[in-house]
CSV table of C-alpha atoms in Angstrom, one decimal:
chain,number,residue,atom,x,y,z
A,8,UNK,CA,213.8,296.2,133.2
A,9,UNK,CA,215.3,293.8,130.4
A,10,UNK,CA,214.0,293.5,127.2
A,11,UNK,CA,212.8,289.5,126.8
A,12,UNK,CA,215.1,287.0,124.7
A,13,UNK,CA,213.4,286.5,121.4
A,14,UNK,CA,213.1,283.8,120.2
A,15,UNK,CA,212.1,278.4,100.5
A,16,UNK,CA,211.2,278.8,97.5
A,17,UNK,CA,214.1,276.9,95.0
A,18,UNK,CA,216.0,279.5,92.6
A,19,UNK,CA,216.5,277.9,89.1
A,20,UNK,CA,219.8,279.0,87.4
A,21,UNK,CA,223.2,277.7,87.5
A,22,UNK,CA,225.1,277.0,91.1
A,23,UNK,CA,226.8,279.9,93.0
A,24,UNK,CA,230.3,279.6,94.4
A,25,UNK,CA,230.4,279.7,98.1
A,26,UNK,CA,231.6,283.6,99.7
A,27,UNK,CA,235.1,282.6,102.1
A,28,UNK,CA,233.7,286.0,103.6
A,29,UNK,CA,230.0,284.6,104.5
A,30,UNK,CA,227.8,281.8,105.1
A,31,UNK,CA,225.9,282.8,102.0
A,32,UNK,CA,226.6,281.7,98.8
A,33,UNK,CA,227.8,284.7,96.4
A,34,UNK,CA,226.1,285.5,93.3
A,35,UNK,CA,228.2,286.1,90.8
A,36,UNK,CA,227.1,288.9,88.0
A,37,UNK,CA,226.4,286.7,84.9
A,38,UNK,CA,224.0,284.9,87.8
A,39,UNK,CA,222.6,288.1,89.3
A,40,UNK,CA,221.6,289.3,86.1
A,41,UNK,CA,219.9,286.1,85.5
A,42,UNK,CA,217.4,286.2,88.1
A,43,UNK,CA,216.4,290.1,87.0
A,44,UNK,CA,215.5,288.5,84.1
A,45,UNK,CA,213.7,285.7,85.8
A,46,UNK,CA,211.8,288.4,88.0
A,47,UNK,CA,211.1,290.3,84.1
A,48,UNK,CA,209.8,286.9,83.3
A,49,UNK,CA,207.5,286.5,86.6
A,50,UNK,CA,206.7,290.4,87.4
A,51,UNK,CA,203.7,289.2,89.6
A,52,UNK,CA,206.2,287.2,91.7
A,53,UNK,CA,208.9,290.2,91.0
A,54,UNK,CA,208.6,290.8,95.3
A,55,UNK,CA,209.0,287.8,96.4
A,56,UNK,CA,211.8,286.8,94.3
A,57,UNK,CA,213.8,289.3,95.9
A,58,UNK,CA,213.0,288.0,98.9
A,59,UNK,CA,213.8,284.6,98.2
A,60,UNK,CA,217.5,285.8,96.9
A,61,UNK,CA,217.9,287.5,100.0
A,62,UNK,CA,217.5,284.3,101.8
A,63,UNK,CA,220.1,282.4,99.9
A,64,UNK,CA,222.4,284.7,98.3
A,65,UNK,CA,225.1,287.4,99.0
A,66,UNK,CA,225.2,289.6,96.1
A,67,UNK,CA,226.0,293.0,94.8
A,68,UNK,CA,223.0,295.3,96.2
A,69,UNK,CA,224.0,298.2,94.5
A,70,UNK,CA,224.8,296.3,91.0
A,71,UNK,CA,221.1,294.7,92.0
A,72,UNK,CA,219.5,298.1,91.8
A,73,UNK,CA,221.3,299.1,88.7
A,74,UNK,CA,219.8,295.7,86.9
A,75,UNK,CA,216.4,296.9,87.6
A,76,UNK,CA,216.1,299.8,86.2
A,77,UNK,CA,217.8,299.0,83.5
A,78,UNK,CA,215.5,296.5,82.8
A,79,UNK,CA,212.5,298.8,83.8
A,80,UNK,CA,211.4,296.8,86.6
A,81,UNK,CA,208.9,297.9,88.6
A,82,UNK,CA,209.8,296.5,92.1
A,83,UNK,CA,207.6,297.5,95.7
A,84,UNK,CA,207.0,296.3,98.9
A,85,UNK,CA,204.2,297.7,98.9
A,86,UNK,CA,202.8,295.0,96.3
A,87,UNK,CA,203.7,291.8,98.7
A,88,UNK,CA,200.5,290.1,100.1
A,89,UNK,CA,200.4,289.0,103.7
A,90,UNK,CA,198.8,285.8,102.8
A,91,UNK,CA,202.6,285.5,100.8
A,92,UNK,CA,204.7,286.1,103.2
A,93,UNK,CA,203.3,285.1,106.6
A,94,UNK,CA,204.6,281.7,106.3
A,95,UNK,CA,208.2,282.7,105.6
A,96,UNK,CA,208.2,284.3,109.2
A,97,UNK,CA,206.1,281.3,110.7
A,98,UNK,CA,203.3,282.6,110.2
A,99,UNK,CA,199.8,281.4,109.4
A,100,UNK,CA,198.1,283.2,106.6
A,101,UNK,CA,194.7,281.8,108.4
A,102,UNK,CA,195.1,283.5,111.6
A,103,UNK,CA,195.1,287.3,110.2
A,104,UNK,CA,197.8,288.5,112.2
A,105,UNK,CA,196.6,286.9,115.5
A,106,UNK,CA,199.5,284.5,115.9
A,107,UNK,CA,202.2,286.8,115.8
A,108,UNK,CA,204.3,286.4,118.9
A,109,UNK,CA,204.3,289.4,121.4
A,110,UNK,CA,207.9,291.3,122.5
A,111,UNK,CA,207.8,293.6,125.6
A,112,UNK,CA,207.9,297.1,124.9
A,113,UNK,CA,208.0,300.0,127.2
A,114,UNK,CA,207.5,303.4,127.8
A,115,UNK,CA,210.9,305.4,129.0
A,116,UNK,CA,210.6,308.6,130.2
A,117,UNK,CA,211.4,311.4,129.0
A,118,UNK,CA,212.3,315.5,131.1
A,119,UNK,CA,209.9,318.1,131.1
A,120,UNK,CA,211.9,319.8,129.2
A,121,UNK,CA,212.5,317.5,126.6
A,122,UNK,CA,208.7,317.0,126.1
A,123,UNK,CA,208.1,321.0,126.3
A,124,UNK,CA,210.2,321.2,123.0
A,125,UNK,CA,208.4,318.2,121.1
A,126,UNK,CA,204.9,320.4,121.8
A,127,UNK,CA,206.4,322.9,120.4
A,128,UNK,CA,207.3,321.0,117.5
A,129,UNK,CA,203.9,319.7,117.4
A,130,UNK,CA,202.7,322.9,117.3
A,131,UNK,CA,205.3,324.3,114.5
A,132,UNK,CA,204.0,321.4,112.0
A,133,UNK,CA,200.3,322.2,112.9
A,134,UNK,CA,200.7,325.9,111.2
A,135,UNK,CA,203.0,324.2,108.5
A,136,UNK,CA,200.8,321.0,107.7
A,137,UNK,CA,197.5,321.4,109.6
A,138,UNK,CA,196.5,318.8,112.1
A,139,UNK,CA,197.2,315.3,110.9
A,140,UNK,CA,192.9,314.4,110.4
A,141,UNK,CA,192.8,317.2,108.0
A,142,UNK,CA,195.9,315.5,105.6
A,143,UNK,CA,195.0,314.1,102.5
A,144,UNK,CA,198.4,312.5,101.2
A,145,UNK,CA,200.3,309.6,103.3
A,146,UNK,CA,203.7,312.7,102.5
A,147,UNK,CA,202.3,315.2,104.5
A,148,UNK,CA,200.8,313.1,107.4
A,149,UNK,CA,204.7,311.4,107.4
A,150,UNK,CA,206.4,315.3,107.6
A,151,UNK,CA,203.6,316.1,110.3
A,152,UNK,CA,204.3,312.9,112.4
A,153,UNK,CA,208.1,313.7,112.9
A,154,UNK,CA,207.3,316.4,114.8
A,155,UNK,CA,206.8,313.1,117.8
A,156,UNK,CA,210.3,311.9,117.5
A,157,UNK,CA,212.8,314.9,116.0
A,158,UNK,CA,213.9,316.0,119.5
A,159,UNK,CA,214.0,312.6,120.4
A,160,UNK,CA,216.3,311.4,117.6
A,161,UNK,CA,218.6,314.4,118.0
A,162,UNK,CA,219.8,313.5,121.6
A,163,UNK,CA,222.1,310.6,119.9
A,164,UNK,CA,224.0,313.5,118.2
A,165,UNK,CA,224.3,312.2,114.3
A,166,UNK,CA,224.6,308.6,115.6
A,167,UNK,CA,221.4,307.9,114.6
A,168,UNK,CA,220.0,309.3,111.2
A,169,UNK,CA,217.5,309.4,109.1
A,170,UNK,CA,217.5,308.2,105.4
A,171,UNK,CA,214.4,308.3,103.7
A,172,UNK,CA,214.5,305.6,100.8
A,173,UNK,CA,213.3,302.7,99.0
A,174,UNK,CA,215.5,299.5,99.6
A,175,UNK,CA,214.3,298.6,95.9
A,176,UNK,CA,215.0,301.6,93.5
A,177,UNK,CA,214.2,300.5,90.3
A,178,UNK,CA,211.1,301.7,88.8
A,179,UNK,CA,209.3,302.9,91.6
A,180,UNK,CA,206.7,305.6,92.7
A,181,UNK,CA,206.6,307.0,95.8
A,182,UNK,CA,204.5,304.1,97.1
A,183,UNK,CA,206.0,301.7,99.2
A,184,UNK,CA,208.7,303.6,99.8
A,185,UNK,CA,210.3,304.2,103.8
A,186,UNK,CA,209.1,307.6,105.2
A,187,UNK,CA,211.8,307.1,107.7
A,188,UNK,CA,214.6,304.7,107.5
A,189,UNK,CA,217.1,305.7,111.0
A,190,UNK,CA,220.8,303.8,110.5
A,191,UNK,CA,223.6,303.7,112.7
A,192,UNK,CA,227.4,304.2,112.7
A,193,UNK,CA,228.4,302.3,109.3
A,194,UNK,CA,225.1,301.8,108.1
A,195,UNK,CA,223.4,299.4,109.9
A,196,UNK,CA,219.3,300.0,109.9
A,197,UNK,CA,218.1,299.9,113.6
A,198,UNK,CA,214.5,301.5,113.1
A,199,UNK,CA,212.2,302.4,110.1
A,200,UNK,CA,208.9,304.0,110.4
A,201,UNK,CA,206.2,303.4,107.2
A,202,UNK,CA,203.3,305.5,107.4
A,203,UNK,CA,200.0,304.6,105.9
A,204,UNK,CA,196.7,306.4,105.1
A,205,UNK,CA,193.3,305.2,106.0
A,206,UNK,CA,194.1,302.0,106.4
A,207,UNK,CA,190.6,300.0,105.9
A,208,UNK,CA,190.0,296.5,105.9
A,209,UNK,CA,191.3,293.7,107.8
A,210,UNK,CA,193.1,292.8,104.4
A,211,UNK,CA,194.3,296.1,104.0
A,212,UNK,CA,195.8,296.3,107.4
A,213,UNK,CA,197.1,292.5,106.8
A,214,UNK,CA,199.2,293.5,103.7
A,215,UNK,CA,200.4,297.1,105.3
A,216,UNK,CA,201.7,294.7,108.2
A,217,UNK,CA,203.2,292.2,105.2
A,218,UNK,CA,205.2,295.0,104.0
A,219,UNK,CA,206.6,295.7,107.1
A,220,UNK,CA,207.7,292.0,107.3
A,221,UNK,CA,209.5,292.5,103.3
A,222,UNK,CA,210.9,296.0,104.8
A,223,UNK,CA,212.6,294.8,107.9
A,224,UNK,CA,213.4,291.5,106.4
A,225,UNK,CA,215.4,293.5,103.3
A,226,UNK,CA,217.0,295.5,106.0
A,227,UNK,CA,218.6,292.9,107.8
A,228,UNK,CA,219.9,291.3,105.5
A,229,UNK,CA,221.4,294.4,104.6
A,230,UNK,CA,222.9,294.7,107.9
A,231,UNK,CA,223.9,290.9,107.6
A,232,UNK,CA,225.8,291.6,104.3
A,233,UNK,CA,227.8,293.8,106.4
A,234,UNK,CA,228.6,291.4,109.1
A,235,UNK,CA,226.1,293.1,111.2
A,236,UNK,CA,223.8,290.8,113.5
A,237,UNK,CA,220.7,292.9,115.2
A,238,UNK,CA,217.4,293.0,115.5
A,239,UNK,CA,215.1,295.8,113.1
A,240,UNK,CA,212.6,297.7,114.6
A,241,UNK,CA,209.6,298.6,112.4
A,242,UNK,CA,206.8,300.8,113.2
A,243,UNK,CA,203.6,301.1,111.4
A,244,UNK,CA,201.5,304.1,111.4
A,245,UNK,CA,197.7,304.3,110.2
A,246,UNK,CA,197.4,307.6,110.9
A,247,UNK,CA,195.4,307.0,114.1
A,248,UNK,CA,198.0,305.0,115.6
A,249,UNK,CA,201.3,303.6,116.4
A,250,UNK,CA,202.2,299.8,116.0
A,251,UNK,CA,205.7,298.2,116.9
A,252,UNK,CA,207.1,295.3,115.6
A,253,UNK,CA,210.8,293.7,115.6
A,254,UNK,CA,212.5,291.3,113.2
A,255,UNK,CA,215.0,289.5,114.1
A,256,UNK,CA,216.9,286.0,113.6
A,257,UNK,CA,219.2,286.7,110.2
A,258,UNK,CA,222.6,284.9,112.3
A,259,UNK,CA,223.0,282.7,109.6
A,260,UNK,CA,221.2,281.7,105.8
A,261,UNK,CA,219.4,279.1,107.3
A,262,UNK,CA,218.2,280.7,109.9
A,263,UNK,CA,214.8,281.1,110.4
A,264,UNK,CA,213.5,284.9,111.0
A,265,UNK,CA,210.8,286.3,113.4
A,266,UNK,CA,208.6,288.3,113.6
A,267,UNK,CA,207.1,289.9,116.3
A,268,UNK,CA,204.4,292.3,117.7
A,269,UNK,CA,205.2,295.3,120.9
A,270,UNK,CA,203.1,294.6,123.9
A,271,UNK,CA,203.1,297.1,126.1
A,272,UNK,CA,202.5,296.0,130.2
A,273,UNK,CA,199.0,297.5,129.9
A,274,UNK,CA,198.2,294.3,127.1
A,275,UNK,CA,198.2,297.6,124.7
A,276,UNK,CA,199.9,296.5,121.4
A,277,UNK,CA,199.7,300.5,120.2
A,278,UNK,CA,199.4,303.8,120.7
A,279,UNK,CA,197.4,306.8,119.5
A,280,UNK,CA,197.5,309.7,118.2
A,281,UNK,CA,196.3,312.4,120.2
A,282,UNK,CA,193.3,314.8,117.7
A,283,UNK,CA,193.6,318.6,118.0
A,284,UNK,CA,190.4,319.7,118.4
A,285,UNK,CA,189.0,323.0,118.9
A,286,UNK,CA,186.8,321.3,122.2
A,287,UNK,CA,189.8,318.9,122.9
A,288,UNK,CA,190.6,318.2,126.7
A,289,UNK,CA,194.7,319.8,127.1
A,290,UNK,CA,195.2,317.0,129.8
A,291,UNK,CA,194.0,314.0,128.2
A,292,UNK,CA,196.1,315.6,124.7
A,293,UNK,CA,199.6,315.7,127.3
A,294,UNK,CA,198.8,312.6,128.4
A,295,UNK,CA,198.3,310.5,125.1
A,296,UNK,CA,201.0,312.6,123.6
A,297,UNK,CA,203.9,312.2,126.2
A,298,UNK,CA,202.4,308.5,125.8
A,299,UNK,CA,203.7,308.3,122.5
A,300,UNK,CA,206.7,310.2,122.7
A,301,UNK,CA,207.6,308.1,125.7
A,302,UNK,CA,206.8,304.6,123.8
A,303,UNK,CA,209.1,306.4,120.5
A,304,UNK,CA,211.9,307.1,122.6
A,305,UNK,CA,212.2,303.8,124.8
A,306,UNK,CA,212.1,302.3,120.8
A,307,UNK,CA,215.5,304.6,119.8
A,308,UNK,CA,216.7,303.8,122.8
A,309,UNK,CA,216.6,300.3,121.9
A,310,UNK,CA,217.6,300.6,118.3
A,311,UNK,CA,220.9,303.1,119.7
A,312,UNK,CA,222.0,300.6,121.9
A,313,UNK,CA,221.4,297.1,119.8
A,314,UNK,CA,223.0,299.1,117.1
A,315,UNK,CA,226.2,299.7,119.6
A,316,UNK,CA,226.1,296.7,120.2
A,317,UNK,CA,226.5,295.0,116.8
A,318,UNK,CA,228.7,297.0,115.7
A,319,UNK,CA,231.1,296.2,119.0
A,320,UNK,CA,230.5,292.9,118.3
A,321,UNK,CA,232.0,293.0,115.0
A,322,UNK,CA,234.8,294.7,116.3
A,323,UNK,CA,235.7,292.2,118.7
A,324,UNK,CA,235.3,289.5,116.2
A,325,UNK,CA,237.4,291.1,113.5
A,326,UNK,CA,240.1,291.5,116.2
A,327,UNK,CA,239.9,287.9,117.3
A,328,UNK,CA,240.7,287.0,113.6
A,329,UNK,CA,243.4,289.4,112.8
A,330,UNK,CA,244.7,288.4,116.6
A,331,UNK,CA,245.2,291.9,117.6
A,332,UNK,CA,243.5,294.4,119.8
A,333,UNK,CA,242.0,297.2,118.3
A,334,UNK,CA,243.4,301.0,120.1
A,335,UNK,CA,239.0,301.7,119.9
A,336,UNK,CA,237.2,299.1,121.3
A,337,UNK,CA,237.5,299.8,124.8
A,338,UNK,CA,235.6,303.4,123.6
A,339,UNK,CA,233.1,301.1,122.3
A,340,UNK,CA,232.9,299.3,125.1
A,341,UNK,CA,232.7,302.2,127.0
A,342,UNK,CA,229.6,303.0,124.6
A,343,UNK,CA,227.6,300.4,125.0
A,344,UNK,CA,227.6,300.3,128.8
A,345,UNK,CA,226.7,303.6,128.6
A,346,UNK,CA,223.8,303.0,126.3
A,347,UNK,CA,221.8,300.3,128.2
A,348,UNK,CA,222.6,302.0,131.8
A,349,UNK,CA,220.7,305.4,129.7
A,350,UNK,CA,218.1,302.7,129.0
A,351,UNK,CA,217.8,301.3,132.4
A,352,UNK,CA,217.8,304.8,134.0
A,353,UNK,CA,214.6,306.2,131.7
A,354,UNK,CA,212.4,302.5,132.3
A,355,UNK,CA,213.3,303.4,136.2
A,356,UNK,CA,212.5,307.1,136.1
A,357,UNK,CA,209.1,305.7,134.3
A,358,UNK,CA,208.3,303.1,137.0
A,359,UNK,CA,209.1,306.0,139.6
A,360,UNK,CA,206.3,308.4,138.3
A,361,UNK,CA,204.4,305.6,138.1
A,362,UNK,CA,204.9,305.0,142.0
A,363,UNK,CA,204.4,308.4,142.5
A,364,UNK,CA,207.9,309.4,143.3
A,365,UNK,CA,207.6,312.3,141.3
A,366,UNK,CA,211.1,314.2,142.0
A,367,UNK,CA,212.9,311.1,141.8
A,368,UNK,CA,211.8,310.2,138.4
A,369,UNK,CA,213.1,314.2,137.1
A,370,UNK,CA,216.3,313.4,138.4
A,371,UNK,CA,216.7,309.9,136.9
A,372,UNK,CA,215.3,310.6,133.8
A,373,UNK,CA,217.7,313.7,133.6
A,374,UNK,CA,220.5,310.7,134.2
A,375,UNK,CA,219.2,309.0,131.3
A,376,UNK,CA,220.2,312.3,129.2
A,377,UNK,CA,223.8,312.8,130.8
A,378,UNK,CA,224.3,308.7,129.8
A,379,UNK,CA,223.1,309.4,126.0
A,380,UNK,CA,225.3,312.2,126.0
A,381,UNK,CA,228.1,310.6,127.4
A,382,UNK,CA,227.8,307.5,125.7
A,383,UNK,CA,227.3,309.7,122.3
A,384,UNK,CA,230.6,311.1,123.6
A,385,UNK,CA,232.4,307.9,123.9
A,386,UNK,CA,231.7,306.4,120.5
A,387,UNK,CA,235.0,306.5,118.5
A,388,UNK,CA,232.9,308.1,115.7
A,389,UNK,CA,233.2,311.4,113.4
A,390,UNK,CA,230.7,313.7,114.9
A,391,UNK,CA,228.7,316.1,112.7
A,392,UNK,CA,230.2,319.6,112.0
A,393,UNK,CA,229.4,322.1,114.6
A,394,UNK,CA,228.3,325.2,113.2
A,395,UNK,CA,226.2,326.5,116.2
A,396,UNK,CA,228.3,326.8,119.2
A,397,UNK,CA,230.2,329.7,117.4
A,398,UNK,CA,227.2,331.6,116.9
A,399,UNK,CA,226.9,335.3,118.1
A,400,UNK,CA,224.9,338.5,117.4
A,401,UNK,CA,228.1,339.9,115.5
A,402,UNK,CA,228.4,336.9,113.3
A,403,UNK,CA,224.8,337.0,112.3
A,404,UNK,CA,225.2,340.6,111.5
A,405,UNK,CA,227.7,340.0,109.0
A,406,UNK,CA,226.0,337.3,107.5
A,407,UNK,CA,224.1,340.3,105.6
């Protein structure tokens, strides 16, 4: 299976010179302090402002941050309407969220083994953090929630990580801030996860989506500010389900982004929680939980391999300028392949449980692990610092 092709506001202030290194024009720092005082001067537009910078400008992110808190700006995503932003993503505000365009997504599958160890993750964070109904803060229901998809994220061995973080840090509370934000290589933000609690209302919902939009939107252009071109994957949890989106189209400053809504081959555009219950049926709890886990890790899959992929891309191009080859691509290369045949292999071992060919999908979807591993392997990349192979009992001893 292939995943389907997807398909302003004026600044006042003086003119920026244009960046040799970008199509955007660069914002210099007596300009970029301008417009933190504009947003001081417009706080109720504060959002959207940053927004609308991102769309024109290449500036100074971390010299951006600075600016706000020095000029005590209270700055959150969590703040932007949907009825704002919708139209900047082709959107109408009118149709509450029923016109955004659908992208496939996909359950891949995962071993027996692998889903063994998230249960017993599930279970470890149930005597930590209680079940998830019984959570009364959006903190613990997001530490309680990883226990779906840390086993999962761990197979890309530190090539995949997780940053928790606000994009805007200047005054800010906890809210609107990314419970998970997972990055790539150099930094470039595949997937972030934003957990909600009790979402209510249609409006409610509208604006939790709206802040996935500002989220995914501010993370591409990061990415784009690197010279990174992929697609973001968000996901929105209300604490009763999962909901997957992707962003994409930030090739060039004019370019016009998109946002988009998973649909799953059932017409499903999300995926629940399982409850713990002390009456609950064990079956249907596997089944809606190796649901999820299967729908997370198609989703990493995606974001390892589109991440690869952009930052092979940049490679290439970088060597096309200097005229040169460079002695890692080919590892990169090597990488990539790897990554999408992993892909492939867990969507096939999927559609073969689904045909009943039960032994044939254990061994394909133990493939799909060998070609994570191996692509992991391949990636010209400094791996984490091993500190468990050269465990033994006599070592432990000594340790006191």
């Amino acid at each position: 299976m292939t995943n389907e092709d997807t398909t302003m506001m004026e600044l006042d202030g003086p003119q920026s010179s244009q960046d040799p290194t970008s199509s955007r024009k660069a914002l210099s720092s007596e300009e970029l302090v301008h417009q933190v005082l504009r947003m001081a001067d417009h706080r109720s537009r504060a959002e959207l402002i940053v927004l609308e910078l991102m769309d024109e400008f290449s500036f100074s992110f971390e010299d951006f941050k600075e600016l706000l808190r020095d000029n005590n700006l209270e700055v959150s995503f969590s703040r932007v309407r949907y009825v704002d932003i919708a139209p900047k993503v082709g959107l109408e505000a009118s149709g509450e969220g029923r016109d955004i365009p659908s992208f496939p997504i996909f359950r891949a599958r995962i071993t027996n083994d692998l889903f063994h160890k998230i249960l017993e993750d599930i279970r470890e964070f149930t005597f930590q953090y209680r079940s998830w109904e019984d959570h009364e803060t959006e903190e613990a229901r997001s530490r309680y929630l990883s226990a779906y998809f840390n086993k999962i994220v761990a197979l890309f061995g530190g090539l995949v990580y997780n940053t928790p973080e606000s994009i805007l840090q200047g005054r800010l509370t906890t809210k609107g801030r990314i419970e998970y934000q997972f990055k790539t290589f150099r930094g470039i933000t595949v997937v972030f996860i934003e957990v909600k609690l009790d979402i209510g209302s249609l409006t409610e919902r509208l604006n939790c989506i709206a802040q996935v939009i500002a989220e995914c939107d501010a993370c591409a252009w990061m990415n784009f500010q690197a010279g990174y071109v992929t697609p973001v994957l968000g996901i929105l949890c209300d604490g009763l389900r999962f909901q997957f989106f992707k962003f994409s189209g930030r090739q060039t400053r004019r370019a016009k982004p998109q946002f988009l809504s998973g649909r799953f081959p059932s017409g499903a555009r999300t995926q629940l929680i399982p409850l713990i219950t002390p009456d609950f049926d064990i079956a249907a709890f596997y089944r809606q939980t190796r649901a999820l886990c299967e729908s997370l890790y198609y989703v990493f899959l995606l974001g390892y391999h589109t991440g690869l992929e952009a930052f092979y891309n940049r490679s290439i191009e970088r060597s096309k300028a200097k005229d040169q080859g460079r002695i890692s691509t080919p590892k990169w290369q090597n990488a990539v392949s790897l990554s999408k045949q992993a892909m492939d292999m867990a969507l096939l071992a999927r559609t073969q449980w689904e045909g009943e060919k039960i032994e044939e999908s254990k061994g394909s979807a133990e493939k799909a692990l060998e070609l994570i591993a191996k692509s992991v392997e391949e990636a010209p990349m400094e791996e984490p610092i091993d500190f468990i192979s050269s465990y033994s009992e006599e070592l432990a001893d000594q340790a006191g």
